[in-house]
Short mmCIF file of C-alpha atoms in Angstrom, two decimals:
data_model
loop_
_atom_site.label_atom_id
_atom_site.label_comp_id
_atom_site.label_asym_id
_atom_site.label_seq_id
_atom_site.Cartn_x
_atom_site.Cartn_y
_atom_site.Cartn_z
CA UNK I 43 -62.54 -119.97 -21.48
CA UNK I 44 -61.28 -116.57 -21.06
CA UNK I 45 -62.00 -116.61 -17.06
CA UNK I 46 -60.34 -120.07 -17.37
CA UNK I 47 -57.07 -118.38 -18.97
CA UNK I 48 -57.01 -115.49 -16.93
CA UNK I 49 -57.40 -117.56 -13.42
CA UNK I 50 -55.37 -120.25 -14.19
CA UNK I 51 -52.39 -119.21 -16.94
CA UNK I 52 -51.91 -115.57 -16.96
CA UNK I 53 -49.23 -115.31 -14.56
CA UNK I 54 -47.27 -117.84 -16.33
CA UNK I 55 -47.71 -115.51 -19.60
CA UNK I 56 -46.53 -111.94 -17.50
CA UNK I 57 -43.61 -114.58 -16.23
CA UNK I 58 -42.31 -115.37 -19.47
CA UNK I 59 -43.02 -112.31 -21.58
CA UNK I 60 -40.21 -110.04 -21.19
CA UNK I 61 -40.81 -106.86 -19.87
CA UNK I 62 -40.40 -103.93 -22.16
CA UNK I 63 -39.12 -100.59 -20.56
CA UNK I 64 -39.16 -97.72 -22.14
CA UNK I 65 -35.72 -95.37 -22.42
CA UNK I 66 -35.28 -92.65 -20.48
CA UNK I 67 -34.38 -89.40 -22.48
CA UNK I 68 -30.85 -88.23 -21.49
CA UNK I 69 -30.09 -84.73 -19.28
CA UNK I 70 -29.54 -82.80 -22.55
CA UNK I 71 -33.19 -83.85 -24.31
CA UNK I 72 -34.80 -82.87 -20.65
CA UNK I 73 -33.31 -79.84 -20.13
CA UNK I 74 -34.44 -78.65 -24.17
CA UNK I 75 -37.71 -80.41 -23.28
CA UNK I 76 -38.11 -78.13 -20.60
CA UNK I 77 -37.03 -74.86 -22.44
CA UNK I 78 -39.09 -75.10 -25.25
CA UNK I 79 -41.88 -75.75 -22.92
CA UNK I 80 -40.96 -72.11 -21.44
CA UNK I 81 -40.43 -70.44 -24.52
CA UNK I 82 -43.96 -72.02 -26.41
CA UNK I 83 -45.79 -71.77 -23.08
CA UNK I 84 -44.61 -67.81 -21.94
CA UNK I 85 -43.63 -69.24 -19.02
CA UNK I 86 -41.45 -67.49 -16.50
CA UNK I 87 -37.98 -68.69 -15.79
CA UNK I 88 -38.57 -69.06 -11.99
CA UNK I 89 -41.04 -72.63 -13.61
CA UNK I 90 -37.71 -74.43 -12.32
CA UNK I 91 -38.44 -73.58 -9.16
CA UNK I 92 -41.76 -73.95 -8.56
CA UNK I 93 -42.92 -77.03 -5.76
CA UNK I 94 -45.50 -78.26 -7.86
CA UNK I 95 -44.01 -78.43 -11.08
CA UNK I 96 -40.19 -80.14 -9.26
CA UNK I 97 -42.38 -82.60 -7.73
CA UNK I 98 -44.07 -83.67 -11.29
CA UNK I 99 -40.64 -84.03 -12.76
CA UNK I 100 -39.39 -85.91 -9.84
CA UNK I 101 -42.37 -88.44 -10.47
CA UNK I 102 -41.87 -88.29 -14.08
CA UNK I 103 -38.15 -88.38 -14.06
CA UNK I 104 -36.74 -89.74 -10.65
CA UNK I 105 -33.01 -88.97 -11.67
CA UNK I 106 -33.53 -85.93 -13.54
CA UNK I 107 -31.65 -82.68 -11.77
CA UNK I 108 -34.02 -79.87 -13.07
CA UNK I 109 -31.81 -76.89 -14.29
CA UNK I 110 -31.30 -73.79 -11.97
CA UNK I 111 -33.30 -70.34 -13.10
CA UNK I 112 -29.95 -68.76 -14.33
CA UNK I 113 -29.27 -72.14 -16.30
CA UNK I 114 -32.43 -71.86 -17.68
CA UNK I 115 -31.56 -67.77 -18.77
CA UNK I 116 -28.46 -69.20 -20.33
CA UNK I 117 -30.41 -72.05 -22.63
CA UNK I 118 -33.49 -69.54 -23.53
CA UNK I 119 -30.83 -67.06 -24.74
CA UNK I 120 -28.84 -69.60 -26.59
CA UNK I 121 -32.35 -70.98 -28.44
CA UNK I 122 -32.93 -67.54 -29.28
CA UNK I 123 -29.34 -67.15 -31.21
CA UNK I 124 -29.70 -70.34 -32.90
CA UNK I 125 -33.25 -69.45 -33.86
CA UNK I 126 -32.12 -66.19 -35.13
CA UNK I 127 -29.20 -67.51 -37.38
CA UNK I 128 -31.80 -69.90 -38.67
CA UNK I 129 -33.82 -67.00 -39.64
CA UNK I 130 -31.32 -65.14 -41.25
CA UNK I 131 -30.26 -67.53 -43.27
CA UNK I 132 -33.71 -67.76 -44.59
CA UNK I 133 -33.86 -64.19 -45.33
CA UNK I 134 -30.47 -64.44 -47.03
CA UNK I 135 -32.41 -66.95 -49.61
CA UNK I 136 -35.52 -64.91 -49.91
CA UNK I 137 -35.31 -62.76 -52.99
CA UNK I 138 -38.20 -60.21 -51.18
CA UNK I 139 -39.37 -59.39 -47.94
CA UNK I 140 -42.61 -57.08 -46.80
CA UNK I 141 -42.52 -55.53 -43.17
CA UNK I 142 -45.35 -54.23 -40.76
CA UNK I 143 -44.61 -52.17 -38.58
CA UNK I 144 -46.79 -51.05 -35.40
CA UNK I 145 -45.99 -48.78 -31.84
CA UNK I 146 -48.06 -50.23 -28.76
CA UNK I 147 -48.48 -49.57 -25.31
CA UNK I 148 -48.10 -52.13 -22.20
CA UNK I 149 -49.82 -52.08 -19.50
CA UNK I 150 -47.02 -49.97 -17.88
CA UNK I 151 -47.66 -47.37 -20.30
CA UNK I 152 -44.39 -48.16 -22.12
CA UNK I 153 -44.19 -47.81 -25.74
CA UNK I 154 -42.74 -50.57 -28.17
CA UNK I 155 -41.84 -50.62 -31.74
CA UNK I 156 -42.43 -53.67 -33.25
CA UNK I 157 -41.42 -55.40 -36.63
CA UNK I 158 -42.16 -58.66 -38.68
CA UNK I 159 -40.71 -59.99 -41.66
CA UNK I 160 -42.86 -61.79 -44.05
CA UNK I 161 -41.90 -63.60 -46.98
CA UNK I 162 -42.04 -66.59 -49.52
CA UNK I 163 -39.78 -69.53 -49.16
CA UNK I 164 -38.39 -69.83 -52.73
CA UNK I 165 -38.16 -73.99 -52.10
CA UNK I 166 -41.60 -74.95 -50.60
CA UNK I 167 -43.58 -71.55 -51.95
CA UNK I 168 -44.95 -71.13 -48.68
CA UNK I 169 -45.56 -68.28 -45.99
CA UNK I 170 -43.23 -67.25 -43.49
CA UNK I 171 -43.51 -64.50 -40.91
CA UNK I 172 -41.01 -63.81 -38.12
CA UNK I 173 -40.77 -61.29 -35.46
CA UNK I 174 -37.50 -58.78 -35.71
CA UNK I 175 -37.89 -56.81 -32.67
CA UNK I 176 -40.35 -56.15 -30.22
CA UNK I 177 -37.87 -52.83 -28.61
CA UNK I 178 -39.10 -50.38 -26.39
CA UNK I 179 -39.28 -47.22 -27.44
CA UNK I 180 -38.83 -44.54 -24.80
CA UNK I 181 -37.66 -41.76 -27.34
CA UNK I 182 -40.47 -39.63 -29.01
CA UNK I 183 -42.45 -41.22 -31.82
CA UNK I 184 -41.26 -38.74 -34.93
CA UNK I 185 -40.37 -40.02 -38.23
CA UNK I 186 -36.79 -39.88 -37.61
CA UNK I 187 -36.65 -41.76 -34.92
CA UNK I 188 -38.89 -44.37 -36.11
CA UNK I 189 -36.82 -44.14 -39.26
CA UNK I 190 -33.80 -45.07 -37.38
CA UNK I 191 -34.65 -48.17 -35.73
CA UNK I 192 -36.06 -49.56 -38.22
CA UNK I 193 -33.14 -49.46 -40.38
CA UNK I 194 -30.95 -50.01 -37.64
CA UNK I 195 -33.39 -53.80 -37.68
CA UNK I 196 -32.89 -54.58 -41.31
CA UNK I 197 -29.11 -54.24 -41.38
CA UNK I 198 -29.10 -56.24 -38.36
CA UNK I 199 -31.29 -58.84 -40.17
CA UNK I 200 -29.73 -57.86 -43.74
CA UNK I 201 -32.59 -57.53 -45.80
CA UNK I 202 -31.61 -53.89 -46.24
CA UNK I 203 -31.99 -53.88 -49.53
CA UNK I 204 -34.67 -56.75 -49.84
CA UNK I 205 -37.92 -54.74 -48.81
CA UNK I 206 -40.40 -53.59 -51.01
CA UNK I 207 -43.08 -52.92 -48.80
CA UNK I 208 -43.64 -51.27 -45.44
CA UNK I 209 -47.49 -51.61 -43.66
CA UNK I 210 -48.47 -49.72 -41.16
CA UNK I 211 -51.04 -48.06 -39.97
CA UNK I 212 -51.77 -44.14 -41.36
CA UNK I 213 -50.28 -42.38 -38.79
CA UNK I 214 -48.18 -39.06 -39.81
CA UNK I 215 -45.09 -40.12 -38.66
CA UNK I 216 -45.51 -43.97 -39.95
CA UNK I 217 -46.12 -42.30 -43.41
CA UNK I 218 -43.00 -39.75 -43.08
CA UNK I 219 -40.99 -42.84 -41.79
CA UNK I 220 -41.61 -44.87 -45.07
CA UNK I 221 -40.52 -41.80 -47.22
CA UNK I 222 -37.32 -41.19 -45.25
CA UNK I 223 -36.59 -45.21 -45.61
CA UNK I 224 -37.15 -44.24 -49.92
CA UNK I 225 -39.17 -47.54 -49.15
CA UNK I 226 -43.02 -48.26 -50.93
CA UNK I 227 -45.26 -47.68 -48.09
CA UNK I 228 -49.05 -48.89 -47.62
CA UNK I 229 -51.75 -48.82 -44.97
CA UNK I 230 -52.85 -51.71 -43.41
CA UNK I 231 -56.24 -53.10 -44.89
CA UNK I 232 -57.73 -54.18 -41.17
CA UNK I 233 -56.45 -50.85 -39.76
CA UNK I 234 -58.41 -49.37 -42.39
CA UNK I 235 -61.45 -51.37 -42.62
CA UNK I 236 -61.28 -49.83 -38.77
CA UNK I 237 -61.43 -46.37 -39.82
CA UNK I 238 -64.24 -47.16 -41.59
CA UNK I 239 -66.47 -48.58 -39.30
CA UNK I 240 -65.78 -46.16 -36.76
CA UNK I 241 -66.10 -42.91 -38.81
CA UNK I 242 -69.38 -44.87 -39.88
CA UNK I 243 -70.51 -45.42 -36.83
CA UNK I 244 -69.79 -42.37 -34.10
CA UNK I 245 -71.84 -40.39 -35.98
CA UNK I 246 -75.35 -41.99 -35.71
CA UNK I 247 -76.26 -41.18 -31.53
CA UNK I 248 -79.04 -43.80 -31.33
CA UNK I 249 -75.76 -46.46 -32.05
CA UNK I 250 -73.78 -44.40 -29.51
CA UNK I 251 -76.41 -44.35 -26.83
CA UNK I 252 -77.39 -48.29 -27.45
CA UNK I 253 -73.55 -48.68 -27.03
CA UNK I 254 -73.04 -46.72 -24.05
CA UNK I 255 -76.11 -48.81 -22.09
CA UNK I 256 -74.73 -52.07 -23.31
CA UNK I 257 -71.22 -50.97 -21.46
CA UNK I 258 -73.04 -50.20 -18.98
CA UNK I 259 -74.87 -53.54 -18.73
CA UNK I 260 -71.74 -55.68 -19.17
CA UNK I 261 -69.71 -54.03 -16.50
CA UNK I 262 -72.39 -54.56 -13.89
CA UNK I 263 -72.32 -58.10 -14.85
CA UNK I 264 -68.32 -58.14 -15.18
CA UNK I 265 -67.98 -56.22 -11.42
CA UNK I 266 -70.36 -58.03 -9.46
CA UNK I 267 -69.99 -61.61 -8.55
CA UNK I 268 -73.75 -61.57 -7.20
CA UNK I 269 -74.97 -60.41 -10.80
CA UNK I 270 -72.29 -63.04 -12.33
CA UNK I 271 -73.47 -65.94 -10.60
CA UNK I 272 -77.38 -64.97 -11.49
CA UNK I 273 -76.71 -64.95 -15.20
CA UNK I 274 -74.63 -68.22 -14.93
CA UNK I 275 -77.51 -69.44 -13.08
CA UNK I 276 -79.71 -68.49 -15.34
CA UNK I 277 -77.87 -69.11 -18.88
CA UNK I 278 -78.27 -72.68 -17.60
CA UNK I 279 -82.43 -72.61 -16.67
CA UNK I 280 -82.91 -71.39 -19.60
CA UNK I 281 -80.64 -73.86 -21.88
CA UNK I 282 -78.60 -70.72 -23.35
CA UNK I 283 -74.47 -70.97 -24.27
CA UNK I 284 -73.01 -70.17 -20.72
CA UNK I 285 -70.93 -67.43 -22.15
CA UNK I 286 -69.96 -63.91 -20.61
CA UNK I 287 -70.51 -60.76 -21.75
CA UNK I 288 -67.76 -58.53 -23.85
CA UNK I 289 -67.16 -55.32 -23.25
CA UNK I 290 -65.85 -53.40 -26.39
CA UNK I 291 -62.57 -52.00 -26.61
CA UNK I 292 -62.10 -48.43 -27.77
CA UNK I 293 -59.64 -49.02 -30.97
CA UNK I 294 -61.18 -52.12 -32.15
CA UNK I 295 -64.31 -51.30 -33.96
CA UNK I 296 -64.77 -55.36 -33.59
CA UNK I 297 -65.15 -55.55 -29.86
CA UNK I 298 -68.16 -53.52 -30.37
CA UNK I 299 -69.67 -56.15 -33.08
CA UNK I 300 -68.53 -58.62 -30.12
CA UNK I 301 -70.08 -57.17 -27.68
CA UNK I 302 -73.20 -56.58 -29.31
CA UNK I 303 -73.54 -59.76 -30.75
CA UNK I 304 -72.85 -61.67 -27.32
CA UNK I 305 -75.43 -59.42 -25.99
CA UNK I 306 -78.04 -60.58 -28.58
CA UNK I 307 -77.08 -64.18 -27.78
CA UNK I 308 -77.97 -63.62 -24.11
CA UNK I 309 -80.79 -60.99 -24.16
CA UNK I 310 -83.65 -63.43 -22.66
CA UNK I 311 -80.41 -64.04 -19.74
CA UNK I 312 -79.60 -60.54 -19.41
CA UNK I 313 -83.23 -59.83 -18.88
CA UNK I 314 -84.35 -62.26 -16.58
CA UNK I 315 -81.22 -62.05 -14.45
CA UNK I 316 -81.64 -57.67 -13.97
CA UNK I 317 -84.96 -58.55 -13.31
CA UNK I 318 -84.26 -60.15 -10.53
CA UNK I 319 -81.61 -58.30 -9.66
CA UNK I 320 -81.73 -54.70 -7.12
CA UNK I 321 -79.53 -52.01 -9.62
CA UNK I 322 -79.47 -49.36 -11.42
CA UNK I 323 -78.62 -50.42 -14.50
CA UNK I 324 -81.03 -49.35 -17.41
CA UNK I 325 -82.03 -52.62 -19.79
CA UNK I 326 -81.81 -52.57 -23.51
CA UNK I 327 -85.30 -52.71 -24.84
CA UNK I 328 -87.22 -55.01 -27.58
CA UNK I 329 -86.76 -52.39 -29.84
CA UNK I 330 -83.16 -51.73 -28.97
CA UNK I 331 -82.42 -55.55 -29.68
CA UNK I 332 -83.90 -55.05 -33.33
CA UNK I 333 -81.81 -52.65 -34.46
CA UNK I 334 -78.98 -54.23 -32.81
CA UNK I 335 -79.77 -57.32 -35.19
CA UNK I 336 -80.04 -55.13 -38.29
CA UNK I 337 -76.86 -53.29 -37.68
CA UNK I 338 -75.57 -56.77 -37.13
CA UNK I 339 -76.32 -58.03 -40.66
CA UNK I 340 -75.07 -54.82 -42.02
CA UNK I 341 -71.28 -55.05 -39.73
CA UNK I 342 -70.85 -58.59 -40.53
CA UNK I 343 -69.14 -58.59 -44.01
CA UNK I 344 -66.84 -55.80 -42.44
CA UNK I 345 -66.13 -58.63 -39.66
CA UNK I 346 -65.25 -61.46 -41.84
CA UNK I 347 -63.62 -59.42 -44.03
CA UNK I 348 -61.47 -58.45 -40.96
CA UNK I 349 -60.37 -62.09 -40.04
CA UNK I 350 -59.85 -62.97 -43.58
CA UNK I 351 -57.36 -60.32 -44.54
CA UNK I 352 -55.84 -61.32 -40.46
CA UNK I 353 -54.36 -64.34 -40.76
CA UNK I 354 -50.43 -65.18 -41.74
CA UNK I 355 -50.40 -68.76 -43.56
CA UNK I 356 -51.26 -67.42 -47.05
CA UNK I 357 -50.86 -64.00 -48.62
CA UNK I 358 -53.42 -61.41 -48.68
CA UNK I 359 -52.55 -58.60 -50.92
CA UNK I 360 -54.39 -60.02 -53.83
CA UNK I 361 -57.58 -60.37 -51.73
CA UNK I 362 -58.26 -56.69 -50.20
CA UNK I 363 -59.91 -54.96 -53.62
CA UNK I 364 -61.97 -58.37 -54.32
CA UNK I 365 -62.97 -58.30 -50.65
CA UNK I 366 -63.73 -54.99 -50.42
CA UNK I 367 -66.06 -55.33 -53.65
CA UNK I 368 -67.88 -58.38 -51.82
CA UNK I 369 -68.60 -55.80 -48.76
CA UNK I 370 -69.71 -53.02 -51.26
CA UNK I 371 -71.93 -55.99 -52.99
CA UNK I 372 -73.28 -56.83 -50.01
CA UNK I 373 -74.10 -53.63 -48.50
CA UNK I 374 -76.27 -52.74 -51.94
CA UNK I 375 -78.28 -55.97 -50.97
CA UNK I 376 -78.54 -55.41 -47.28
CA UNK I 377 -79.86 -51.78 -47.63
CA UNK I 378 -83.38 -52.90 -49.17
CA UNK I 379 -83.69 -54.87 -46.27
CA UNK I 380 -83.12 -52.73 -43.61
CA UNK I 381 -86.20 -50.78 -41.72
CA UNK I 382 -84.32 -49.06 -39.07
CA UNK I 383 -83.51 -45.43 -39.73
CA UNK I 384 -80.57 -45.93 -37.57
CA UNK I 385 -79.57 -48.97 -39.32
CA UNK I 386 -80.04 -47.11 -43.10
CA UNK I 387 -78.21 -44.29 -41.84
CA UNK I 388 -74.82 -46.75 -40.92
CA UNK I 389 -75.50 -48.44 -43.79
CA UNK I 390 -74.78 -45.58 -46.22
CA UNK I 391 -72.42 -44.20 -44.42
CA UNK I 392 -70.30 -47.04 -44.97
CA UNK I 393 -71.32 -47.76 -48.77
CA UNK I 394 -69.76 -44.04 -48.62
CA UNK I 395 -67.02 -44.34 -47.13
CA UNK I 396 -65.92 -48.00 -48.58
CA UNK I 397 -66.44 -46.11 -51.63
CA UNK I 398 -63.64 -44.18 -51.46
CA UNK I 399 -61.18 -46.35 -49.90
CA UNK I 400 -61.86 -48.68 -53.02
CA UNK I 401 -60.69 -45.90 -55.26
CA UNK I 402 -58.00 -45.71 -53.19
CA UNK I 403 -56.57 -49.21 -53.09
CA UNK I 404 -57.46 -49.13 -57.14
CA UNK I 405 -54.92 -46.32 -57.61
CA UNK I 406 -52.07 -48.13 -55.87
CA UNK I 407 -50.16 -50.53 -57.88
CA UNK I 408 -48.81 -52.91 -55.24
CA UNK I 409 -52.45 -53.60 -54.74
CA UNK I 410 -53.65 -53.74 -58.43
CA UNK I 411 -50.72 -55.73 -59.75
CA UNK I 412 -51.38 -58.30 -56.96
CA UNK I 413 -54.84 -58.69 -57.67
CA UNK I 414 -54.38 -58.78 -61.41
CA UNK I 415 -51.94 -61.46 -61.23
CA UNK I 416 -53.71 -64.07 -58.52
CA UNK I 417 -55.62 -66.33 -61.01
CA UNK I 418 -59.23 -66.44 -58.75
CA UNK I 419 -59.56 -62.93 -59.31
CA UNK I 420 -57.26 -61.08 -62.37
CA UNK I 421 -59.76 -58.42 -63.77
CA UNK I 422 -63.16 -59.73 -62.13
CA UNK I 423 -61.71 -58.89 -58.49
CA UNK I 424 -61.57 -54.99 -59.68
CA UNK I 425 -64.54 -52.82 -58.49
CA UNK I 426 -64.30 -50.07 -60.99
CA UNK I 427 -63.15 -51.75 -64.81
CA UNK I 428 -61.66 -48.32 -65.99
CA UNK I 429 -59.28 -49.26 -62.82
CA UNK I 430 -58.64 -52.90 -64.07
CA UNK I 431 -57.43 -51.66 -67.42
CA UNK I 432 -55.19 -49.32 -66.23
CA UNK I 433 -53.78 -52.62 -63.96
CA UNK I 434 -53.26 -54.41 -67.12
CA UNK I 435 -51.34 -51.59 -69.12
CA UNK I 436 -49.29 -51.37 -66.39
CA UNK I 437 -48.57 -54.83 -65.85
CA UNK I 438 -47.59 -55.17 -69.78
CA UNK I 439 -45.61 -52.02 -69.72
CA UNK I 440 -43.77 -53.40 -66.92
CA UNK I 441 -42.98 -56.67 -68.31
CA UNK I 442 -41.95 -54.96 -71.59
CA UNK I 443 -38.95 -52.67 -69.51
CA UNK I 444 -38.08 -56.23 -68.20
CA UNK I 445 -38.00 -57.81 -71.30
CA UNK I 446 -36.15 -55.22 -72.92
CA UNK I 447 -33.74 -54.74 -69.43
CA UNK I 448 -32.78 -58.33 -70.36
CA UNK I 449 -31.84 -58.50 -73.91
CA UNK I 450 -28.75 -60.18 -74.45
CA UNK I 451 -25.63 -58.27 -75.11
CA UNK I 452 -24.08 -59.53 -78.19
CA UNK I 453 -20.67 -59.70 -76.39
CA UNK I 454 -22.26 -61.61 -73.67
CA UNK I 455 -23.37 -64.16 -75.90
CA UNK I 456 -19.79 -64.58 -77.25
CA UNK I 457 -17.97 -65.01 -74.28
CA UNK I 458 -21.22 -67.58 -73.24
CA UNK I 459 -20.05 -69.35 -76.59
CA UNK I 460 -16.11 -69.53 -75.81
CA UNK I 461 -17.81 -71.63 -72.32
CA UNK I 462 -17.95 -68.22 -69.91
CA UNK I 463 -20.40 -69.57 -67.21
CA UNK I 464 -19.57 -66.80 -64.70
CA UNK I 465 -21.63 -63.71 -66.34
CA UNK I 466 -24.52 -65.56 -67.07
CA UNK I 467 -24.71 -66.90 -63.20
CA UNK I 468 -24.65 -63.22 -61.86
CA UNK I 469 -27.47 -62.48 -63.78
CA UNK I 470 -29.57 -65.57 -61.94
CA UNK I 471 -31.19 -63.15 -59.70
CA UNK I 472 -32.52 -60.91 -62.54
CA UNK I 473 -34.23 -63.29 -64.44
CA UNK I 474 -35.77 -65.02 -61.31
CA UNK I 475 -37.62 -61.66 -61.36
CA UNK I 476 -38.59 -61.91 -64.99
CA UNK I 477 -39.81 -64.63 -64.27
CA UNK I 478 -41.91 -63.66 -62.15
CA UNK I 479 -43.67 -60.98 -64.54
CA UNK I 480 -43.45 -64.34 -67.23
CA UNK I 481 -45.82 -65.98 -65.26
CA UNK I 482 -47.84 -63.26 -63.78
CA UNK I 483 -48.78 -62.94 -67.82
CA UNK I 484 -49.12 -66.62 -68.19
CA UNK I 485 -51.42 -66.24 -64.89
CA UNK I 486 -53.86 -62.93 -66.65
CA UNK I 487 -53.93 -65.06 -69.94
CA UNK I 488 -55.34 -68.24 -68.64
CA UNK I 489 -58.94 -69.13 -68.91
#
């Protein structure tokens, strides 16, 4: 019946159903299609131009003039203003604002300054983060300097007098900058987590020798295409992830985790392919690999820990002294484990030196406070208890100043009685914040 249909009636269907064509977006939707593509994408302007991509849009949209380079300028720089008033008029609703704050180098060797914004939307109680400036930064890096542009940035953004916090990494100058701002200053938790792992592990030469061969190992594999092609070949006889090697990066104590975990994934590769292989490259050995694995188990809180306290959709302050108990936790169980001297050795150095930087982030109140007042956590998160009672005297002295900061004024209330609206309304912005400390309280209390 269906053959029957098809043969002998479908063309009378097609010939009476309407077609249906879909509408063609106008110049003006194109031509934002296009630059948001750029902008999302990091593509350069001279896109427009390109023979492939004119010929796609020519296919795709026959009477569509594609926009010159210059045009294309023009409507990126335009986006970018409209964006920006967006964003400040966000910040002009946000009631607080944290920056971090970090100099890098391109691959020109030119230094940048760069600053983002982050802070809760009062409406939806979510997230935000947005870049201020990414400016280069040809002047030397002192305090003053540093100092300068980053006011310069928040009266250009006018949160001025909005920030509360300033992260950055423990640098002298980043430090002195903070102070000169009179803003509260505190070092970021990854960049520290860094320090710690490194200081940890430099020390300990077996780890610095099994590092230095494993460098070695992935750039012969990462230079030669002949060595390349072998492990490819390989990875796939042997039914192992066709994955290539990482080399570790100097300032990321991760790439080295990275690297030596890839390098465990494809030791049985790696082995087979040098074996087969004419250089003079010297291979890790079985007993290399084992200590690799327990230094592994012991580096892998650090590592998770790392992406946790990373991302930007929810806020992290509250979770660095819980976190860093969980490592110290899980160090104490991983050190009765361990039978590699070298592996001990890292081990304690880094129950050592996470010691310390607990004691550190206990004695700083922007990190207490925050823990105290996130309900997962309040006085369980603390590592030390003596520390988590302190937290809570100072929470309830400070939301005894704000209590007493917001007694009414007996002449207040009077002119609120004779219908005075006005006073009350420019206090608004006061008792948001007591507020706040209301149900950070409400938040320690619950059970």
């Amino acid at each position: 019946m269906l053959r029957h249909y098809r043969a002998r009636h479908g063309n009378e269907e097609s010939a009476d159903t309407p077609a249906v064509s879909t509408p063609v977006p106008n110049k003006q939707a194109l031509d934002e299609a296009v630059v948001n593509m750029i902008i999302k994408d990091c593509q350069p302007f001279t896109l427009v131009e390109n023979e492939g991509f004119r010929a796609l849009m020519q296919l795709v949209a026959p009477s569509y003039v594609l926009p010159s380079r210059k045009t294309v300028k023009d409507l990126v720089d335009q986006k970018y203003e409209e964006e920006k008033e967006k964003t400040k008029k966000d910040l002009q609703s946000a009631i607080a604002v944290t920056l971090t704050a970090d100099m890098w180098t391109s691959i020109n060797m030119e230094a940048y300054l760069a600053v983002t914004c982050h802070y809760v939307d009062q409406d939806s109680h979510e997230l935000h983060t947005s870049v201020l400036g990414v400016q280069h930064f040809p002047q030397k890096h002192t305090a003053d300097n540093l100092a300068m542009a980053k006011r310069s940035l928040m009266q250009e953004w006018g949160i001025a007098s909005k920030v509360r916090c300033l992260v950055t990494d423990a640098a002298a100058n980043m430090i002195s900058c903070a102070r000169i701002l009179q803003i509260r200053q505190t070092i970021c938790i990854a960049h520290s987590i860094n320090l710690i792992v490194k200081k940890s592990c430099d020390p300990i030469i077996t780890l610095t020798d099994i590092r230095n061969k494993t460098r070695q190992i992935v750039t012969y594999f990462r230079s030669s295409t002949t060595a390349k092609e072998k492990l490819a070949q390989i990875q796939q006889q042997l039914g192992t992830p066709v994955h290539k090697l990482i080399n570790e990066v100097p300032t990321r104590w991760n790439s080295t985790y990275h690297m030596l975990e890839r390098m465990t994934e494809q030791k049985e590769a790696v082995w087979v392919s040098l074996a087969s292989l004419r250089h003079d490259v010297t291979p890790l050995t079985p007993e290399e690999f084992d200590l690799i694995e327990e230094m592994l188990r012991v580096l892998s809180p650090f590592e998770k820990a790392t992406r946790e306290l990373s991302e930007e959709k929810r806020v992290s302050g509250s979770k660095v002294i819980p976190l860093m108990k969980m490592i110290h936790i899980e160090l104490q169980h991983q050190v009765s484990t361990l039978t590699k001297p070298a592996a001990q050795e890292l081990a304690e150095n880094l129950k050592k030196r996470l010691t310390e930087a607990i004691c550190n982030m206990e004695s700083l109140s922007v990190m207490t406070l925050a823990t105290l007042l996130d309900p997962r956590f309040k006085t369980v998160g603390f590592f030390s208890p003596l520390k988590a009672t302190e937290a809570v005297k100072r929470l309830t002295s400070e939301c005894a100043a704000e209590m007493r900061s917001h007694e009414p004024d007996p002449a207040e209330e009077l002119s609120a009685a004779h219908g005075s609206a006005t006073r009350s309304g420019m206090k608004t912005h006061s008792f948001v914040h007591l507020n706040v400390y209301f149900r950070g309280l409400l938040y320690y209390h619950m059970t």
